[in-house]
């Protein structure tokens, strides 16, 4: 069973050096475990993710420029995510009319990275 994403859920990027917390701004009325529930609009475009430390994706223009300046030696640059859309979310559970995010969702970065949750404070507990 998938776990819902909420405020402060930690996400990682496949090309980032450090995790980043998710900030929920799409809605403030529905809470899970006392924290705002995340929807497919959180983290999109870039206003909800502070960045993942240093980016090492050559699709990132800053990384490409730094690498070119270093004579072709891969040189990471500060991460500024260029997020596109979460997929798939949880289309059967909506929060304020928007699909809920869960821990199986992935967010694509326009530079080539894949952002995914690694830890969410809201955990579904199965009772026997």
GROMACS .gro file of N, CA and C in nm:
model
  384
    1UNK      N    1   0.085  -0.118   0.000
    1UNK     CA    2   0.000   0.000   0.000
    1UNK      C    3   0.089   0.124   0.000
    2UNK      N    4   0.056   0.219  -0.083
    2UNK     CA    5   0.135   0.343  -0.094
    2UNK      C    6   0.105   0.437   0.022
    3UNK      N    7   0.205   0.514   0.061
    3UNK     CA    8   0.190   0.612   0.168
    3UNK      C    9   0.171   0.751   0.110
    4UNK      N   10   0.085   0.833   0.171
    4UNK     CA   11   0.063   0.968   0.119
    4UNK      C   12   0.182   1.059   0.144
    5UNK      N   13   0.201   1.155   0.056
    5UNK     CA   14   0.305   1.256   0.073
    5UNK      C   15   0.243   1.376   0.145
    6UNK      N   16   0.319   1.431   0.237
    6UNK     CA   17   0.273   1.547   0.313
    6UNK      C   18   0.385   1.649   0.323
    7UNK      N   19   0.354   1.763   0.384
    7UNK     CA   20   0.453   1.867   0.410
    7UNK      C   21   0.578   1.805   0.474
    8UNK      N   22   0.694   1.844   0.432
    8UNK     CA   23   0.826   1.801   0.481
    8UNK      C   24   0.868   1.662   0.436
    9UNK      N   25   0.793   1.597   0.347
    9UNK     CA   26   0.837   1.469   0.292
    9UNK      C   27   0.970   1.493   0.221
   10UNK      N   28   1.067   1.406   0.241
   10UNK     CA   29   1.197   1.423   0.178
   10UNK      C   30   1.197   1.360   0.039
   11UNK      N   31   1.255   1.433  -0.056
   11UNK     CA   32   1.266   1.385  -0.194
   11UNK      C   33   1.413   1.387  -0.235
   12UNK      N   34   1.448   1.301  -0.329
   12UNK     CA   35   1.583   1.301  -0.385
   12UNK      C   36   1.573   1.309  -0.536
   13UNK      N   37   1.679   1.358  -0.598
   13UNK     CA   38   1.689   1.364  -0.744
   13UNK      C   39   1.800   1.268  -0.788
   14UNK      N   40   1.780   1.202  -0.899
   14UNK     CA   41   1.879   1.106  -0.947
   14UNK      C   42   2.013   1.173  -0.981
   15UNK      N   43   2.014   1.304  -1.003
   15UNK     CA   44   2.139   1.376  -1.032
   15UNK      C   45   2.178   1.474  -0.921
   16UNK      N   46   2.099   1.480  -0.814
   16UNK     CA   47   2.128   1.572  -0.704
   16UNK      C   48   2.216   1.510  -0.599
   17UNK      N   49   2.280   1.593  -0.518
   17UNK     CA   50   2.373   1.546  -0.416
   17UNK      C   51   2.310   1.535  -0.278
   18UNK      N   52   2.195   1.598  -0.255
   18UNK     CA   53   2.135   1.599  -0.121
   18UNK      C   54   1.983   1.594  -0.132
   19UNK      N   55   1.915   1.541  -0.029
   19UNK     CA   56   1.768   1.540  -0.031
   19UNK      C   57   1.713   1.680  -0.007
   20UNK      N   58   1.586   1.698  -0.042
   20UNK     CA   59   1.519   1.827  -0.021
   20UNK      C   60   1.378   1.801   0.030
   21UNK      N   61   1.330   1.885   0.123
   21UNK     CA   62   1.193   1.868   0.174
   21UNK      C   63   1.091   1.928   0.078
   22UNK      N   64   0.975   1.866   0.071
   22UNK     CA   65   0.865   1.917  -0.011
   22UNK      C   66   0.783   2.014   0.072
   23UNK      N   67   0.751   2.129   0.014
   23UNK     CA   68   0.665   2.227   0.078
   23UNK      C   69   0.530   2.224   0.008
   24UNK      N   70   0.425   2.204   0.085
   24UNK     CA   71   0.290   2.199   0.028
   24UNK      C   72   0.234   2.340   0.019
   25UNK      N   73   0.199   2.382  -0.101
   25UNK     CA   74   0.138   2.514  -0.121
   25UNK      C   75   0.008   2.504  -0.201
   26UNK      N   76  -0.025   2.385  -0.251
   26UNK     CA   77  -0.143   2.370  -0.337
   26UNK      C   78  -0.273   2.375  -0.259
   27UNK      N   79  -0.267   2.346  -0.130
   27UNK     CA   80  -0.387   2.352  -0.047
   27UNK      C   81  -0.345   2.352   0.099
   28UNK      N   82  -0.429   2.407   0.186
   28UNK     CA   83  -0.396   2.411   0.328
   28UNK      C   84  -0.512   2.363   0.415
   29UNK      N   85  -0.612   2.299   0.356
   29UNK     CA   86  -0.730   2.259   0.432
   29UNK      C   87  -0.731   2.113   0.473
   30UNK      N   88  -0.671   2.026   0.394
   30UNK     CA   89  -0.672   1.882   0.422
   30UNK      C   90  -0.537   1.843   0.482
   31UNK      N   91  -0.543   1.778   0.598
   31UNK     CA   92  -0.420   1.732   0.662
   31UNK      C   93  -0.421   1.581   0.679
   32UNK      N   94  -0.302   1.524   0.681
   32UNK     CA   95  -0.282   1.382   0.709
   32UNK      C   96  -0.176   1.377   0.817
   33UNK      N   97  -0.206   1.312   0.927
   33UNK     CA   98  -0.113   1.307   1.042
   33UNK      C   99  -0.077   1.448   1.089
   34UNK      N  100  -0.171   1.542   1.077
   34UNK     CA  101  -0.149   1.678   1.123
   34UNK      C  102  -0.068   1.767   1.029
   35UNK      N  103  -0.034   1.716   0.910
   35UNK     CA  104   0.044   1.795   0.814
   35UNK      C  105  -0.035   1.809   0.684
   36UNK      N  106  -0.020   1.922   0.613
   36UNK     CA  107  -0.092   1.940   0.486
   36UNK      C  108  -0.060   1.827   0.387
   37UNK      N  109  -0.164   1.776   0.324
   37UNK     CA  110  -0.148   1.669   0.224
   37UNK      C  111  -0.096   1.729   0.094
   38UNK      N  112  -0.003   1.659   0.030
   38UNK     CA  113   0.055   1.706  -0.097
   38UNK      C  114  -0.029   1.658  -0.214
   39UNK      N  115  -0.037   1.741  -0.317
   39UNK     CA  116  -0.108   1.706  -0.439
   39UNK      C  117  -0.013   1.714  -0.559
   40UNK      N  118  -0.063   1.679  -0.676
   40UNK     CA  119   0.022   1.680  -0.796
   40UNK      C  120   0.069   1.820  -0.834
   41UNK      N  121   0.016   1.923  -0.772
   41UNK     CA  122   0.061   2.060  -0.802
   41UNK      C  123   0.178   2.104  -0.716
   42UNK      N  124   0.210   2.030  -0.611
   42UNK     CA  125   0.323   2.068  -0.525
   42UNK      C  126   0.455   2.028  -0.589
   43UNK      N  127   0.550   2.119  -0.586
   43UNK     CA  128   0.680   2.094  -0.649
   43UNK      C  129   0.682   2.133  -0.796
   44UNK      N  130   0.569   2.183  -0.846
   44UNK     CA  131   0.560   2.220  -0.988
   44UNK      C  132   0.513   2.365  -0.994
   45UNK      N  133   0.576   2.457  -1.065
   45UNK     CA  134   0.703   2.432  -1.129
   45UNK      C  135   0.815   2.417  -1.029
   46UNK      N  136   0.886   2.524  -0.991
   46UNK     CA  137   1.002   2.504  -0.903
   46UNK      C  138   0.985   2.569  -0.768
   47UNK      N  139   0.871   2.626  -0.740
   47UNK     CA  140   0.857   2.704  -0.618
   47UNK      C  141   0.849   2.621  -0.490
   48UNK      N  142   0.837   2.489  -0.498
   48UNK     CA  143   0.820   2.409  -0.377
   48UNK      C  144   0.941   2.324  -0.343
   49UNK      N  145   1.038   2.316  -0.430
   49UNK     CA  146   1.157   2.236  -0.403
   49UNK      C  147   1.279   2.327  -0.399
   50UNK      N  148   1.349   2.330  -0.287
   50UNK     CA  149   1.461   2.422  -0.274
   50UNK      C  150   1.585   2.383  -0.353
   51UNK      N  151   1.590   2.265  -0.407
   51UNK     CA  152   1.708   2.219  -0.480
   51UNK      C  153   1.771   2.102  -0.408
   52UNK      N  154   1.855   2.030  -0.478
   52UNK     CA  155   1.914   1.907  -0.425
   52UNK      C  156   2.066   1.919  -0.413
   53UNK      N  157   2.111   2.029  -0.363
   53UNK     CA  158   2.255   2.050  -0.347
   53UNK      C  159   2.319   2.080  -0.482
   54UNK      N  160   2.412   1.996  -0.522
   54UNK     CA  161   2.481   2.013  -0.649
   54UNK      C  162   2.425   1.916  -0.752
   55UNK      N  163   2.405   1.965  -0.874
   55UNK     CA  164   2.352   1.885  -0.984
   55UNK      C  165   2.468   1.836  -1.071
   56UNK      N  166   2.459   1.711  -1.114
   56UNK     CA  167   2.564   1.655  -1.200
   56UNK      C  168   2.508   1.609  -1.335
   57UNK      N  169   2.392   1.661  -1.375
   57UNK     CA  170   2.331   1.623  -1.503
   57UNK      C  171   2.379   1.716  -1.615
   58UNK      N  172   2.434   1.658  -1.719
   58UNK     CA  173   2.483   1.739  -1.831
   58UNK      C  174   2.371   1.810  -1.907
   59UNK      N  175   2.246   1.769  -1.883
   59UNK     CA  176   2.133   1.839  -1.943
   59UNK      C  177   2.108   1.975  -1.879
   60UNK      N  178   2.165   1.997  -1.763
   60UNK     CA  179   2.152   2.124  -1.692
   60UNK      C  180   2.252   2.222  -1.755
   61UNK      N  181   2.206   2.334  -1.809
   61UNK     CA  182   2.298   2.429  -1.875
   61UNK      C  183   2.412   2.476  -1.785
   62UNK      N  184   2.387   2.491  -1.655
   62UNK     CA  185   2.494   2.535  -1.563
   62UNK      C  186   2.601   2.428  -1.551
   63UNK      N  187   2.562   2.301  -1.547
   63UNK     CA  188   2.657   2.191  -1.538
   63UNK      C  189   2.735   2.180  -1.669
   64UNK      N  190   2.666   2.194  -1.781
   64UNK     CA  191   2.732   2.187  -1.912
   64UNK      C  192   2.835   2.298  -1.927
   65UNK      N  193   2.800   2.420  -1.882
   65UNK     CA  194   2.894   2.532  -1.892
   65UNK      C  195   3.015   2.512  -1.801
   66UNK      N  196   2.990   2.466  -1.678
   66UNK     CA  197   3.101   2.443  -1.584
   66UNK      C  198   3.191   2.331  -1.634
   67UNK      N  199   3.132   2.228  -1.694
   67UNK     CA  200   3.210   2.116  -1.746
   67UNK      C  201   3.293   2.160  -1.867
   68UNK      N  202   3.235   2.243  -1.953
   68UNK     CA  203   3.309   2.294  -2.068
   68UNK      C  204   3.427   2.381  -2.023
   69UNK      N  205   3.403   2.461  -1.920
   69UNK     CA  206   3.510   2.547  -1.868
   69UNK      C  207   3.621   2.466  -1.803
   70UNK      N  208   3.588   2.344  -1.757
   70UNK     CA  209   3.688   2.256  -1.694
   70UNK      C  210   3.745   2.157  -1.795
   71UNK      N  211   3.741   2.193  -1.924
   71UNK     CA  212   3.799   2.109  -2.031
   71UNK      C  213   3.738   1.969  -2.037
   72UNK      N  214   3.607   1.960  -2.013
   72UNK     CA  215   3.538   1.833  -2.027
   72UNK      C  216   3.530   1.748  -1.901
   73UNK      N  217   3.587   1.794  -1.792
   73UNK     CA  218   3.578   1.721  -1.665
   73UNK      C  219   3.444   1.756  -1.601
   74UNK      N  220   3.360   1.654  -1.574
   74UNK     CA  221   3.228   1.679  -1.516
   74UNK      C  222   3.241   1.765  -1.391
   75UNK      N  223   3.174   1.880  -1.395
   75UNK     CA  224   3.179   1.975  -1.285
   75UNK      C  225   3.037   2.008  -1.240
   76UNK      N  226   2.994   1.956  -1.125
   76UNK     CA  227   2.858   1.985  -1.077
   76UNK      C  228   2.836   2.134  -1.056
   77UNK      N  229   2.710   2.174  -1.065
   77UNK     CA  230   2.670   2.313  -1.042
   77UNK      C  231   2.551   2.311  -0.946
   78UNK      N  232   2.520   2.425  -0.883
   78UNK     CA  233   2.406   2.428  -0.791
   78UNK      C  234   2.277   2.384  -0.860
   79UNK      N  235   2.200   2.305  -0.788
   79UNK     CA  236   2.075   2.250  -0.841
   79UNK      C  237   1.964   2.355  -0.832
   80UNK      N  238   1.900   2.380  -0.944
   80UNK     CA  239   1.778   2.461  -0.951
   80UNK      C  240   1.680   2.377  -1.033
   81UNK      N  241   1.593   2.298  -0.968
   81UNK     CA  242   1.506   2.207  -1.042
   81UNK      C  243   1.417   2.278  -1.143
   82UNK      N  244   1.403   2.217  -1.258
   82UNK     CA  245   1.311   2.264  -1.362
   82UNK      C  246   1.206   2.154  -1.377
   83UNK      N  247   1.115   2.150  -1.282
   83UNK     CA  248   1.019   2.040  -1.275
   83UNK      C  249   0.906   2.055  -1.376
   84UNK      N  250   0.858   1.940  -1.420
   84UNK     CA  251   0.754   1.938  -1.522
   84UNK      C  252   0.622   1.888  -1.465
   85UNK      N  253   0.615   1.761  -1.424
   85UNK     CA  254   0.489   1.707  -1.373
   85UNK      C  255   0.513   1.580  -1.293
   86UNK      N  256   0.435   1.562  -1.186
   86UNK     CA  257   0.437   1.439  -1.109
   86UNK      C  258   0.363   1.331  -1.187
   87UNK      N  259   0.408   1.209  -1.176
   87UNK     CA  260   0.338   1.098  -1.239
   87UNK      C  261   0.347   0.978  -1.146
   88UNK      N  262   0.249   0.898  -1.126
   88UNK     CA  263   0.113   0.923  -1.168
   88UNK      C  264   0.031   0.995  -1.063
   89UNK      N  265   0.082   1.010  -0.941
   89UNK     CA  266  -0.004   1.061  -0.834
   89UNK      C  267  -0.100   0.950  -0.795
   90UNK      N  268  -0.208   0.987  -0.733
   90UNK     CA  269  -0.310   0.889  -0.693
   90UNK      C  270  -0.444   0.940  -0.745
   91UNK      N  271  -0.478   0.910  -0.871
   91UNK     CA  272  -0.597   0.968  -0.932
   91UNK      C  273  -0.729   0.930  -0.865
   92UNK      N  274  -0.730   0.823  -0.786
   92UNK     CA  275  -0.856   0.783  -0.721
   92UNK      C  276  -0.879   0.853  -0.588
   93UNK      N  277  -0.777   0.923  -0.536
   93UNK     CA  278  -0.793   0.998  -0.411
   93UNK      C  279  -0.760   1.143  -0.442
   94UNK      N  280  -0.858   1.230  -0.424
   94UNK     CA  281  -0.835   1.371  -0.454
   94UNK      C  282  -0.837   1.454  -0.326
   95UNK      N  283  -0.758   1.560  -0.330
   95UNK     CA  284  -0.751   1.657  -0.221
   95UNK      C  285  -0.783   1.792  -0.282
   96UNK      N  286  -0.895   1.849  -0.242
   96UNK     CA  287  -0.941   1.976  -0.299
   96UNK      C  288  -0.947   1.968  -0.452
   97UNK      N  289  -0.990   1.854  -0.504
   97UNK     CA  290  -1.006   1.837  -0.648
   97UNK      C  291  -0.880   1.802  -0.725
   98UNK      N  292  -0.769   1.784  -0.653
   98UNK     CA  293  -0.642   1.750  -0.718
   98UNK      C  294  -0.596   1.614  -0.670
   99UNK      N  295  -0.535   1.531  -0.756
   99UNK     CA  296  -0.488   1.400  -0.713
   99UNK      C  297  -0.384   1.410  -0.602
  100UNK      N  298  -0.397   1.322  -0.503
  100UNK     CA  299  -0.302   1.313  -0.392
  100UNK      C  300  -0.170   1.257  -0.442
  101UNK      N  301  -0.059   1.303  -0.384
  101UNK     CA  302   0.072   1.243  -0.413
  101UNK      C  303   0.095   1.128  -0.317
  102UNK      N  304   0.161   1.023  -0.366
  102UNK     CA  305   0.200   0.915  -0.276
  102UNK      C  306   0.347   0.881  -0.300
  103UNK      N  307   0.399   0.788  -0.222
  103UNK     CA  308   0.542   0.760  -0.228
  103UNK      C  309   0.585   0.683  -0.352
  104UNK      N  310   0.493   0.650  -0.440
  104UNK     CA  311   0.532   0.587  -0.567
  104UNK      C  312   0.535   0.689  -0.681
  105UNK      N  313   0.498   0.813  -0.653
  105UNK     CA  314   0.497   0.917  -0.755
  105UNK      C  315   0.639   0.960  -0.789
  106UNK      N  316   0.657   1.008  -0.911
  106UNK     CA  317   0.787   1.059  -0.955
  106UNK      C  318   0.765   1.193  -1.024
  107UNK      N  319   0.861   1.284  -1.006
  107UNK     CA  320   0.856   1.417  -1.066
  107UNK      C  321   0.972   1.429  -1.163
  108UNK      N  322   0.942   1.460  -1.286
  108UNK     CA  323   1.046   1.470  -1.388
  108UNK      C  324   1.104   1.612  -1.391
  109UNK      N  325   1.236   1.620  -1.400
  109UNK     CA  326   1.305   1.748  -1.414
  109UNK      C  327   1.334   1.766  -1.563
  110UNK      N  328   1.315   1.885  -1.614
  110UNK     CA  329   1.338   1.910  -1.757
  110UNK      C  330   1.484   1.887  -1.797
  111UNK      N  331   1.576   1.890  -1.701
  111UNK     CA  332   1.717   1.868  -1.732
  111UNK      C  333   1.752   1.720  -1.742
  112UNK      N  334   1.664   1.632  -1.695
  112UNK     CA  335   1.688   1.489  -1.708
  112UNK      C  336   1.680   1.409  -1.579
  113UNK      N  337   1.671   1.474  -1.467
  113UNK     CA  338   1.666   1.402  -1.340
  113UNK      C  339   1.526   1.349  -1.309
  114UNK      N  340   1.521   1.250  -1.223
  114UNK     CA  341   1.395   1.195  -1.174
  114UNK      C  342   1.391   1.218  -1.024
  115UNK      N  343   1.291   1.292  -0.979
  115UNK     CA  344   1.275   1.325  -0.839
  115UNK      C  345   1.171   1.230  -0.780
  116UNK      N  346   1.204   1.172  -0.665
  116UNK     CA  347   1.110   1.080  -0.602
  116UNK      C  348   1.118   1.093  -0.451
  117UNK      N  349   1.009   1.059  -0.383
  117UNK     CA  350   1.011   1.065  -0.237
  117UNK      C  351   1.097   0.954  -0.179
  118UNK      N  352   1.168   0.986  -0.073
  118UNK     CA  353   1.247   0.884  -0.003
  118UNK      C  354   1.194   0.861   0.137
  119UNK      N  355   1.125   0.961   0.193
  119UNK     CA  356   1.070   0.949   0.326
  119UNK      C  357   0.952   1.042   0.340
  120UNK      N  358   0.841   0.990   0.390
  120UNK     CA  359   0.726   1.073   0.418
  120UNK      C  360   0.685   1.051   0.563
  121UNK      N  361   0.656   1.159   0.636
  121UNK     CA  362   0.616   1.143   0.776
  121UNK      C  363   0.480   1.076   0.793
  122UNK      N  364   0.401   1.071   0.687
  122UNK     CA  365   0.269   1.007   0.695
  122UNK      C  366   0.282   0.863   0.646
  123UNK      N  367   0.264   0.769   0.736
  123UNK     CA  368   0.281   0.629   0.701
  123UNK      C  369   0.148   0.556   0.724
  124UNK      N  370   0.107   0.479   0.624
  124UNK     CA  371  -0.013   0.399   0.636
  124UNK      C  372   0.019   0.274   0.718
  125UNK      N  373  -0.061   0.248   0.818
  125UNK     CA  374  -0.041   0.132   0.903
  125UNK      C  375  -0.153   0.033   0.874
  126UNK      N  376  -0.117  -0.088   0.839
  126UNK     CA  377  -0.216  -0.192   0.811
  126UNK      C  378  -0.250  -0.263   0.942
  127UNK      N  379  -0.377  -0.258   0.980
  127UNK     CA  380  -0.422  -0.321   1.104
  127UNK      C  381  -0.481  -0.458   1.068
  128UNK      N  382  -0.437  -0.564   1.139
  128UNK     CA  383  -0.487  -0.698   1.105
  128UNK      C  384  -0.634  -0.715   1.139
   0.00000   0.00000   0.00000
